[in-house]
Amino acid sequence: MAIGIMGPGLGARPQDLSCAFELGRLVAQNGWVLLTGGREMGVMEAASKGAKSADGLTIGILPGDSTIGCSDFVDVAIVTGMGSARNNINVLSSDVVIACGMGAGTVSEIALAIKANKPVILVNATDSAIAFFQSLVPSNITIATNAQEAINQAKLLVNSLS
Amino acid sequence: MAIGIMGPGLGARPQDLSCAFELGRLVAQNGWVLLTGGREMGVMEAASKGAKSADGLTIGILPGDSTIGCSDFVDVAIVTGMGSARNNINVLSSDVVIACGMGAGTVSEIALAIKANKPVILVNATDSAIAFFQSLVPSNITIATNAQEAINQAKLLVNSLS
Amino acid sequence: MAIGIMGPGLGARPQDLSCAFELGRLVAQNGWVLLTGGREMGVMEAASKGAKSADGLTIGILPGDSTIGCSDFVDVAIVTGMGSARNNINVLSSDVVIACGMGAGTVSEIALAIKANKPVILVNATDSAIAFFQSLVPSNITIATNAQEAINQAKLLVNSLS
Amino acid sequence: MAIGIMGPGLGARPQDLSCAFELGRLVAQNGWVLLTGGREMGVMEAASKGAKSADGLTIGILPGDSTIGCSDFVDVAIVTGMGSARNNINVLSSDVVIACGMGAGTVSEIALAIKANKPVILVNATDSAIAFFQSLVPSNITIATNAQEAINQAKLLVNSLS
């Protein structure tokens, strides 16, 4: 199983970073592969660092055409050279998508995940984000209030997939 | 100038279709190229049909790997074979993005447009969509209440670009 | 009908440029849309210039994420932001692919065209290129010795497609 | 280090399959990550099987939009949903590209690797392929006569990269 953790880069807040670290750690502890956007910043890096703290395997799907800017906590870098279009690869390659915090890239990933019929868990989302995505398509979206709760929901989803 | 008109396919409401037709017609009347997702349904087809009613040039950026499912109102089909990742090409190729109605694909296009620093005009958007996108990044988003108003705003944006 | 003219950028030889101009001109005279890689150099630019000399419609599928570096002879720029992966879009969007001269990018486009079952016409190709591609898959490849002959063969292929 | 092993799917010959298995095994024994096109056939599957026989880590970059058709010997599937355009991701993500046997997809990968300035090792290549690629760009291409020799050359290249 591969769990994608998506979230803002430069715009990540402290609570997004700590939540992402915890999510990454729990993904690894469950024996899942962690998949992120791979860059050395924000939720991507924090989640990868968390997964490595628990000896997990981390995959980073990079937007650029080289590994420049790749997080040191990424084990395998996939170099797409296709900018934000790689966001679709992030979600297609994840069995469950967890969005931690919110930014324009994150919104595109949530939307592409919905389009691809992937289950999405929102954590650290604002009220207006929750209201919007639940009005868009209630069935794919689950809301979690912290990392542990998000992982518990991911576990239920993973079990229903296998 | 190329104006991208994005919006739902199967899920388009009657008011989205009539608005999209009018948007396409006005895009053509302004001498702009119309760019859509190219499929034979929803906002994409209605906008292309509107543009052809005013002798405009219509480009369709298709998700599939052939022209099957392409609207008859598309003059030039760009066959990407990359599914929803083509949504990023839609916005990168548009000088202004007008979102008419809302669906998961539309949300991804609005978000990718914001990410790429493209101006976005929302028309026929729900209150929760407006609240969400304006909280995400107020400066790129303009709200219009009908096709003519959206085109007036596009004209201002186009003038500021050239 | 859209005819793709592919060939080297910086590495184009004088005979490739004059052949590409002539190919573009003849594509336009036949009422076909010209599709190229869109950049302001080499075979792409020469073909687009040739097509515009005969009032054709020219589409450029750009590798970068903006229109910087786009040829002035391109009417509609498709901004892919995906580097050389856009070569697959070039061939999927062309009904017939004409390769004029040879470079690494051109080789990838010929190969992707074969993979996608698109007819390919080689003009200005070296003996080793002809020997190689004909050994790879003889049925998709036609050899032409000049622009007019390539266009004659394209006409036969276009007629067999429609 | 990630080593990409590319080669034909359905069209692979028995000697391509045995060579690919051996290449995959040696990649794993050297502690490198194996990267392939991920499908359950041909050189992709044989290389992945070889790497797993030596407990290596295998990544598969799939062309489709789901894991259907993925080799059982792939540990991590990257689902691109972009067809043959994913060939560019294969080469961008590989530090060294080894082409084992030849097919249209393989040719596109060699060409895209040259374009991206990646070192390419050809093994089991025909004389016309060797002649063609060496005339195209002699400096990026190394010829090997068997799997062990290809890996020896990869080792030299990897050392020069780090």
XYZ file of C-alpha atoms in Angstrom:
648
model
C 0.000 0.000 0.000
C 1.173 3.526 -0.812
C -0.208 6.448 1.156
C 0.160 9.885 -0.390
C 0.622 12.812 1.951
C 0.010 16.102 0.198
C 0.162 19.625 1.524
C 1.684 23.058 1.098
C 5.391 23.641 0.523
C 6.511 27.142 1.448
C 3.101 28.053 2.875
C 2.937 25.240 5.428
C 2.124 26.354 8.971
C 3.879 24.946 12.067
C 0.843 22.788 12.853
C 0.903 21.400 9.308
C 4.565 20.448 9.655
C 4.156 18.693 12.987
C 1.055 16.885 11.751
C 2.857 15.833 8.544
C 5.817 14.470 10.505
C 3.444 12.434 12.659
C 1.516 11.209 9.604
C 4.755 10.083 7.952
C 5.871 8.289 11.075
C 2.569 6.438 11.373
C 2.512 5.539 7.676
C 5.915 3.898 8.126
C 4.892 2.142 11.336
C 1.971 0.585 9.490
C 4.346 -0.841 6.890
C 3.024 1.382 4.113
C 5.098 3.189 1.519
C 5.023 6.992 1.839
C 4.522 8.972 -1.327
C 4.924 12.761 -1.471
C 5.754 15.529 -3.919
C 9.376 15.051 -2.858
C 10.585 18.604 -2.393
C 12.793 19.746 0.490
C 10.137 21.916 2.105
C 6.813 22.010 3.858
C 4.523 19.033 4.292
C 6.451 16.939 1.746
C 9.704 17.115 3.667
C 8.120 16.843 7.117
C 6.192 13.720 6.177
C 9.274 12.123 4.604
C 11.316 12.933 7.693
C 8.644 11.380 9.897
C 8.593 8.204 7.812
C 12.379 7.900 7.913
C 12.286 8.299 11.714
C 10.384 4.998 11.709
C 12.530 3.377 8.973
C 9.858 3.647 6.279
C 10.326 3.720 2.525
C 9.807 7.191 1.030
C 9.078 8.022 -2.602
C 9.142 11.593 -3.906
C 7.470 12.537 -7.192
C 9.385 15.646 -8.203
C 8.042 18.375 -10.502
C 11.443 19.415 -11.884
C 13.683 17.695 -14.412
C 16.473 16.801 -11.980
C 16.839 15.857 -8.322
C 17.825 19.397 -7.394
C 15.551 20.492 -4.561
C 14.727 16.923 -3.543
C 14.348 16.295 0.170
C 17.185 14.362 1.844
C 14.484 12.190 3.419
C 13.326 10.813 0.072
C 14.683 7.331 -0.705
C 13.570 7.120 -4.330
C 13.113 10.257 -6.420
C 10.851 10.066 -9.443
C 11.899 12.902 -11.711
C 8.909 13.863 -13.828
C 10.014 17.113 -15.466
C 6.362 18.050 -15.859
C 5.739 20.658 -13.175
C 2.358 20.648 -11.476
C 1.006 18.076 -13.934
C 2.886 15.608 -11.746
C 0.206 16.169 -9.113
C -1.942 13.729 -11.046
C 0.778 11.072 -10.725
C 0.906 11.700 -6.984
C -2.746 10.816 -6.590
C -2.909 7.995 -9.151
C 0.016 6.301 -7.384
C -1.542 6.580 -3.898
C -4.086 4.132 -2.513
C -5.268 6.795 -0.089
C -4.552 10.528 -0.267
C -4.151 12.488 2.960
C -4.159 16.277 2.563
C -2.510 18.029 5.495
C -3.026 21.789 5.421
C -4.030 23.596 2.241
C -2.433 25.398 -0.684
C -3.179 25.756 -4.382
C -1.191 22.616 -5.228
C -2.943 20.705 -2.454
C -6.341 21.751 -3.776
C -5.405 20.456 -7.217
C -4.351 17.140 -5.703
C -7.575 16.759 -3.728
C -9.587 17.555 -6.852
C -7.563 15.192 -9.057
C -7.945 12.475 -6.409
C -11.717 12.933 -6.416
C -11.683 12.801 -10.220
C -9.690 9.540 -10.065
C -12.013 8.066 -7.430
C -9.344 7.919 -4.770
C -10.374 8.273 -1.123
C -9.233 11.572 0.394
C -8.715 12.394 4.062
C -8.498 16.057 5.046
C -6.600 16.992 8.175
C -5.833 20.530 9.395
C -8.363 21.837 6.880
C -10.192 25.118 7.342
C -13.965 25.247 7.691
C -14.357 26.806 4.233
C -12.288 24.014 2.671
C -14.332 21.323 4.407
C -17.607 22.982 3.425
C -16.484 23.331 -0.176
C -15.158 19.822 -0.750
C -18.077 18.184 1.028
C -20.501 20.109 -1.145
C -18.519 19.082 -4.231
C -18.541 15.344 -3.594
C -19.403 14.189 -0.087
C -18.672 10.495 -0.561
C -14.930 10.584 -1.240
C -13.986 12.966 1.551
C -13.283 12.111 5.177
C -12.387 14.700 7.799
C -9.824 14.027 10.509
C -8.834 16.293 13.374
C -5.311 14.983 13.896
C -2.677 12.650 12.436
C -3.654 9.573 14.461
C -7.296 9.928 13.475
C -6.323 10.322 9.807
C -4.231 7.152 9.960
C -7.063 5.244 11.669
C -9.341 6.247 8.808
C -6.680 5.342 6.253
C -6.467 1.897 7.857
C -10.210 1.379 7.410
C -9.958 2.498 3.779
C -6.928 0.289 3.091
C -8.737 -2.712 4.563
C -11.758 -2.047 2.389
C -9.472 -1.866 -0.690
C -7.723 -5.187 -0.125
C -4.770 35.780 -26.856
C -6.187 32.401 -25.778
C -9.021 32.264 -23.277
C -9.589 28.971 -21.519
C -13.137 28.084 -20.586
C -13.258 25.270 -18.060
C -16.195 23.588 -16.423
C -17.960 20.333 -15.742
C -18.585 17.709 -18.413
C -21.400 15.325 -17.556
C -22.317 17.276 -14.408
C -22.954 20.605 -16.138
C -26.298 22.228 -15.267
C -28.494 23.956 -17.882
C -27.367 27.378 -16.644
C -23.715 26.319 -17.019
C -24.322 25.232 -20.611
C -26.083 28.431 -21.648
C -23.453 30.539 -19.915
C -20.644 28.546 -21.588
C -22.214 28.991 -25.023
C -22.417 32.738 -24.444
C -18.844 32.857 -23.139
C -17.581 31.028 -26.225
C -19.503 33.349 -28.527
C -18.080 36.445 -26.834
C -14.534 35.032 -26.834
C -14.792 34.602 -30.598
C -16.328 38.044 -31.103
C -13.350 39.559 -29.306
C -11.000 37.853 -31.740
C -9.566 35.555 -29.090
C -8.808 31.872 -29.500
C -11.003 29.563 -27.396
C -9.300 26.798 -25.511
C -11.228 24.016 -23.750
C -10.816 20.423 -22.615
C -12.231 19.437 -26.002
C -14.708 16.736 -25.113
C -18.165 16.415 -26.667
C -20.041 17.253 -23.491
C -20.815 19.869 -20.914
C -19.146 23.243 -20.698
C -16.369 22.249 -23.127
C -18.776 21.500 -25.950
C -21.145 24.379 -25.215
C -18.308 26.920 -25.214
C -16.860 25.527 -28.445
C -20.290 25.615 -30.057
C -20.713 29.225 -28.985
C -17.351 30.198 -30.419
C -18.107 28.496 -33.735
C -21.443 30.354 -33.887
C -19.306 33.516 -34.135
C -16.685 31.991 -36.453
C -14.010 31.719 -33.773
C -11.056 29.370 -33.657
C -11.479 26.533 -31.132
C -8.756 24.380 -29.645
C -9.533 21.272 -27.577
C -6.930 19.725 -25.272
C -8.115 16.129 -25.036
C -7.345 13.770 -22.148
C -7.456 10.576 -24.218
C -4.969 9.154 -26.699
C -7.127 9.640 -29.802
C -9.742 12.057 -31.071
C -12.571 9.732 -30.070
C -14.970 11.741 -27.934
C -13.795 15.062 -29.333
C -16.469 17.707 -29.814
C -17.468 18.441 -33.418
C -17.061 22.128 -32.565
C -13.327 21.804 -31.952
C -11.188 22.964 -34.889
C -7.837 21.692 -33.643
C -7.628 18.719 -31.287
C -4.524 18.377 -29.148
C -4.343 14.714 -28.191
C -2.428 14.474 -24.928
C -3.002 10.863 -23.847
C -2.354 11.904 -20.272
C -5.794 11.996 -18.661
C -6.459 14.682 -16.079
C -2.794 15.730 -16.057
C -3.745 17.578 -19.233
C -5.637 20.037 -17.041
C -2.293 21.694 -16.351
C -1.785 22.208 -20.085
C -5.247 23.782 -20.320
C -4.309 26.477 -17.836
C -0.693 27.007 -18.931
C -1.931 27.585 -22.489
C -4.618 30.100 -21.482
C -3.936 33.784 -20.886
C -7.065 33.978 -18.751
C -9.004 31.052 -17.274
C -12.774 31.324 -16.932
C -14.391 28.618 -14.811
C -18.081 28.207 -15.570
C -19.857 25.968 -13.075
C -17.946 23.551 -10.890
C -16.796 19.933 -10.846
C -13.753 18.058 -9.574
C -11.873 18.652 -12.819
C -12.799 22.321 -12.761
C -11.511 22.665 -9.214
C -8.184 21.151 -10.272
C -7.973 23.616 -13.155
C -8.702 26.618 -10.933
C -6.083 25.419 -8.451
C -3.478 24.730 -11.150
C -4.191 28.166 -12.643
C -3.592 29.810 -9.266
C -0.379 27.799 -8.903
C 0.742 29.000 -12.348
C -0.164 32.624 -11.574
C -2.889 32.781 -14.190
C -5.865 35.077 -13.583
C -9.077 33.141 -12.918
C -12.645 34.345 -13.348
C -15.391 32.354 -11.647
C -18.885 32.472 -13.103
C -21.887 30.438 -11.941
C -19.937 29.487 -8.824
C -21.616 28.536 -5.571
C -21.150 30.578 -2.422
C -19.010 27.892 -0.814
C -16.710 27.800 -3.863
C -16.323 31.565 -3.859
C -15.647 31.631 -0.121
C -13.089 28.852 -0.411
C -11.092 30.156 -3.356
C -11.084 33.714 -2.058
C -9.753 32.505 1.274
C -7.095 30.464 -0.555
C -5.703 33.289 -2.657
C -7.820 36.415 -3.014
C -5.659 38.220 -5.568
C -5.959 35.858 -8.548
C -9.704 35.313 -8.368
C -12.412 37.492 -9.875
C -16.130 36.768 -9.512
C -18.584 37.372 -12.350
C -22.327 36.941 -12.261
C -22.849 36.255 -15.964
C -21.018 35.633 -19.241
C -20.904 39.277 -20.355
C -19.466 40.379 -17.029
C -16.856 37.617 -17.167
C -15.794 38.712 -20.639
C -15.610 42.357 -19.557
C -13.263 41.322 -16.769
C -11.255 39.140 -19.151
C -10.850 42.156 -21.414
C -9.394 44.192 -18.548
C -7.027 41.342 -17.699
C -5.975 40.859 -21.318
C -5.250 44.574 -21.653
C -3.120 44.499 -18.511
C -1.172 41.518 -19.915
C -0.297 43.107 -23.249
C -6.113 17.082 -40.852
C -3.042 18.006 -38.820
C 0.415 17.243 -40.187
C 3.270 17.190 -37.704
C 6.665 18.322 -38.938
C 9.404 17.266 -36.569
C 13.137 17.794 -36.761
C 16.201 19.168 -35.028
C 16.287 22.589 -33.351
C 19.793 23.953 -32.943
C 21.342 21.071 -34.911
C 19.315 21.611 -38.099
C 21.407 21.813 -41.284
C 20.713 24.358 -44.069
C 19.110 21.635 -46.197
C 16.819 20.690 -43.274
C 15.698 24.301 -42.887
C 14.936 24.821 -46.574
C 13.127 21.478 -46.735
C 11.119 22.315 -43.602
C 10.073 25.684 -45.001
C 8.889 23.992 -48.187
C 7.075 21.286 -46.205
C 5.278 23.922 -44.133
C 4.287 25.845 -47.227
C 2.872 22.750 -48.899
C 1.029 21.663 -45.743
C -0.719 25.037 -45.713
C -1.458 24.935 -49.441
C -3.201 21.614 -48.932
C -5.451 23.154 -46.319
C -3.947 21.124 -43.478
C -3.071 22.420 -40.031
C 0.673 22.472 -39.290
C 1.782 21.128 -35.940
C 5.348 21.508 -34.655
C 7.295 21.650 -31.402
C 6.809 25.422 -31.550
C 10.253 26.715 -30.684
C 11.914 29.645 -32.447
C 14.652 27.577 -34.029
C 15.470 24.869 -36.517
C 12.927 22.769 -38.338
C 10.079 23.883 -36.056
C 10.487 27.549 -36.918
C 11.259 26.979 -40.603
C 8.172 24.837 -41.097
C 5.965 27.353 -39.289
C 7.401 30.182 -41.371
C 6.712 28.215 -44.542
C 3.119 27.563 -43.510
C 2.532 31.232 -42.696
C 3.933 32.194 -46.114
C 0.915 30.356 -47.520
C -1.543 31.616 -44.895
C -1.774 28.319 -43.038
C -2.726 27.730 -39.428
C 0.253 26.828 -37.217
C 0.144 25.143 -33.825
C 3.223 24.875 -31.611
C 3.399 22.354 -28.758
C 5.959 23.943 -26.452
C 8.095 22.042 -23.927
C 8.438 24.931 -21.466
C 5.922 26.358 -19.007
C 5.467 29.705 -20.758
C 5.488 31.077 -24.303
C 9.068 32.315 -23.924
C 11.059 30.918 -26.836
C 7.969 30.378 -28.982
C 8.383 31.041 -32.701
C 6.735 34.202 -34.026
C 5.280 32.037 -36.799
C 3.174 29.980 -34.393
C -0.496 31.039 -34.281
C -1.557 28.972 -31.281
C 0.944 27.979 -28.610
C 0.147 24.953 -26.470
C 2.177 25.361 -23.303
C 2.790 21.901 -21.880
C 5.392 22.536 -19.173
C 6.502 18.926 -19.510
C 9.770 19.102 -21.447
C 10.491 16.321 -23.896
C 7.497 14.315 -22.704
C 5.548 16.704 -24.912
C 7.005 14.874 -27.899
C 4.328 12.241 -27.354
C 1.635 14.923 -27.672
C 3.219 16.097 -30.923
C 2.778 12.687 -32.496
C -0.594 11.808 -30.959
C -2.007 15.082 -32.291
C -0.683 14.572 -35.838
C -2.453 12.491 -38.461
C 0.842 12.052 -40.296
C 4.322 12.714 -38.892
C 7.019 14.013 -41.230
C 10.562 13.921 -39.807
C 12.883 16.340 -41.596
C 16.521 15.835 -40.622
C 17.484 14.017 -37.437
C 18.316 14.750 -33.823
C 17.754 13.007 -30.508
C 14.345 14.642 -30.073
C 13.390 13.726 -33.625
C 14.333 10.099 -33.011
C 12.098 10.040 -29.943
C 9.222 11.450 -31.982
C 9.650 8.887 -34.774
C 9.760 6.108 -32.188
C 6.737 7.417 -30.281
C 4.861 7.760 -33.580
C 5.624 4.127 -34.454
C 4.487 3.118 -30.952
C 1.221 5.045 -31.488
C 0.699 3.533 -34.941
C 1.028 6.848 -36.736
C 2.423 6.877 -40.272
C 5.892 8.420 -40.454
C 7.613 9.940 -43.477
C 11.381 10.449 -43.315
C 12.934 13.145 -45.448
C 16.591 14.243 -45.376
C 17.410 11.130 -43.373
C 20.837 9.520 -43.381
C 21.375 5.997 -44.660
C 21.984 4.678 -41.148
C 18.719 6.207 -39.932
C 16.757 4.704 -42.814
C 18.370 1.298 -42.311
C 17.671 1.386 -38.594
C 14.032 2.461 -38.685
C 13.174 0.147 -41.547
C 14.665 -2.782 -39.644
C 12.678 -1.738 -36.558
C 9.266 -1.614 -38.188
C 9.154 -1.455 -41.970
C 5.425 -0.951 -42.366
C 4.996 2.477 -40.718
C 7.950 4.186 -42.389
C 8.025 5.857 -45.793
C 11.134 7.458 -47.272
C 10.969 10.674 -49.283
C 13.826 12.418 -51.034
C 12.414 15.947 -50.950
C 9.566 18.052 -49.550
C 7.242 17.656 -52.524
C 7.618 13.886 -52.489
C 6.945 13.800 -48.731
C 3.769 15.822 -49.195
C 2.627 13.564 -52.043
C 3.018 10.599 -49.746
C 1.243 12.431 -46.919
C -1.655 13.058 -49.300
C -1.965 9.341 -50.026
C -1.873 8.581 -46.293
C -4.425 11.284 -45.471
C -6.765 9.938 -48.143
C -6.447 6.435 -46.749
C -7.283 7.767 -43.246
C -10.462 9.572 -44.224
C 21.556 5.327 -7.393
C 18.732 4.236 -9.683
C 19.495 2.207 -12.785
C 16.841 2.125 -15.487
C 16.543 -1.048 -17.518
C 14.518 -0.477 -20.674
C 13.599 -2.863 -23.431
C 10.791 -4.389 -25.428
C 7.618 -5.761 -23.844
C 5.803 -8.253 -26.061
C 8.581 -8.244 -28.667
C 11.368 -9.305 -26.311
C 13.455 -12.265 -27.527
C 14.588 -15.099 -25.229
C 18.113 -13.639 -25.118
C 16.673 -10.244 -24.102
C 14.742 -11.837 -21.244
C 17.700 -13.782 -19.880
C 19.951 -10.755 -20.190
C 17.361 -8.536 -18.464
C 17.010 -11.001 -15.578
C 20.775 -11.010 -15.134
C 20.929 -7.204 -15.352
C 18.251 -6.860 -12.681
C 20.041 -9.329 -10.419
C 23.327 -7.464 -10.741
C 21.677 -4.070 -10.204
C 20.283 -5.372 -6.907
C 23.599 -6.958 -5.887
C 25.274 -3.593 -6.333
C 22.791 -2.010 -3.946
C 21.176 0.097 -6.641
C 17.448 0.679 -7.096
C 15.988 -0.877 -10.260
C 13.676 1.266 -12.319
C 11.631 -0.119 -15.220
C 8.456 0.566 -17.161
C 6.733 -1.744 -14.671
C 4.590 -3.900 -16.917
C 4.166 -7.666 -16.477
C 5.957 -8.582 -19.671
C 9.218 -8.585 -21.532
C 12.381 -6.902 -20.359
C 10.537 -4.916 -17.666
C 9.262 -8.007 -15.889
C 12.445 -10.060 -16.393
C 14.646 -7.310 -14.947
C 12.324 -6.821 -11.971
C 12.276 -10.582 -11.351
C 16.074 -10.657 -11.458
C 16.331 -7.801 -8.979
C 13.886 -9.461 -6.586
C 15.913 -12.708 -6.795
C 18.697 -10.703 -5.144
C 16.396 -8.825 -2.728
C 16.630 -5.520 -4.573
C 14.144 -2.650 -4.550
C 12.109 -2.390 -7.780
C 10.207 0.629 -9.035
C 7.836 0.436 -11.999
C 6.742 3.553 -13.879
C 3.450 2.456 -15.410
C 1.887 3.989 -18.523
C -1.722 3.264 -17.525
C -3.947 4.950 -14.977
C -4.114 2.021 -12.547
C -1.896 -0.828 -11.385
C -3.641 -3.280 -13.716
C -0.943 -4.976 -15.764
C 1.786 -4.208 -13.239
C 4.426 -6.893 -12.762
C 4.264 -8.845 -9.499
C 7.993 -8.200 -9.145
C 7.517 -4.430 -8.818
C 7.669 -3.181 -5.217
C 6.501 0.373 -5.846
C 4.250 1.204 -8.785
C 4.223 4.774 -10.043
C 0.940 5.190 -11.893
C 1.408 7.932 -14.458
C -1.723 7.660 -16.614
C 0.183 9.277 -19.453
C 0.978 6.424 -21.816
C 4.290 6.515 -23.634
C 4.996 10.043 -22.396
C 6.024 8.278 -19.200
C 9.116 7.095 -21.053
C 10.603 10.497 -20.341
C 10.066 9.955 -16.606
C 11.811 6.573 -16.879
C 14.968 8.184 -18.175
C 14.882 11.361 -16.063
C 14.595 9.195 -12.936
C 17.518 6.907 -13.886
C 21.152 7.763 -13.234
C 22.173 5.344 -15.977
C 19.912 3.875 -18.666
C 20.586 0.344 -19.902
C 18.689 -0.646 -23.050
C 18.406 -4.408 -23.417
C 17.069 -5.432 -26.833
C 15.159 -3.001 -29.019
C 11.597 -1.923 -29.755
C 9.879 1.338 -30.649
C 9.417 2.252 -26.982
C 13.048 1.396 -26.261
C 14.201 3.628 -29.102
C 12.184 6.515 -27.665
C 13.778 5.947 -24.265
C 17.314 5.887 -25.676
C 16.591 9.078 -27.600
C 14.997 10.819 -24.613
C 17.965 9.756 -22.462
C 20.381 11.279 -24.981
C 18.278 14.445 -25.024
C 18.426 14.577 -21.206
C 22.197 13.953 -21.172
C 21.878 10.614 -19.426
C 24.487 7.939 -20.137
C 23.076 5.024 -22.130
C 24.425 1.485 -22.342
C 23.191 -0.701 -25.194
C 23.229 -4.445 -24.735
C 21.818 -7.026 -27.180
C 21.568 -4.296 -29.801
C 21.657 -5.020 -33.515
C 24.426 -3.670 -35.723
C 22.077 -1.193 -37.392
C 20.983 0.169 -34.013
C 24.573 0.580 -32.855
C 25.576 2.257 -36.103
C 22.617 4.617 -35.943
C 22.918 5.731 -32.323
C 26.689 6.124 -32.523
C 26.292 8.315 -35.590
C 23.627 10.347 -33.769
C 25.654 11.129 -30.674
C 28.749 9.013 -30.032
C 29.608 10.388 -26.611
C 26.575 9.254 -24.599
C 26.434 5.695 -25.898
C 28.367 2.691 -24.615
C 28.061 -0.767 -26.132
C 28.102 -3.916 -23.999
C 28.032 -7.509 -25.187
C 26.455 -9.037 -22.095
C 24.826 -8.183 -18.761
C 28.012 -8.359 -16.682
C 29.839 -6.049 -19.062
C 26.920 -3.589 -19.023
C 26.956 -3.516 -15.231
C 30.733 -3.013 -15.180
C 30.279 -0.002 -17.412
C 27.382 1.258 -15.286
C 29.666 1.033 -12.248
C 32.242 3.249 -13.943
C 29.521 5.735 -14.890
C 28.017 5.735 -11.397
C 31.442 6.357 -9.871
C 32.025 9.267 -12.225
C 28.626 10.723 -11.221
C 29.212 10.643 -7.481
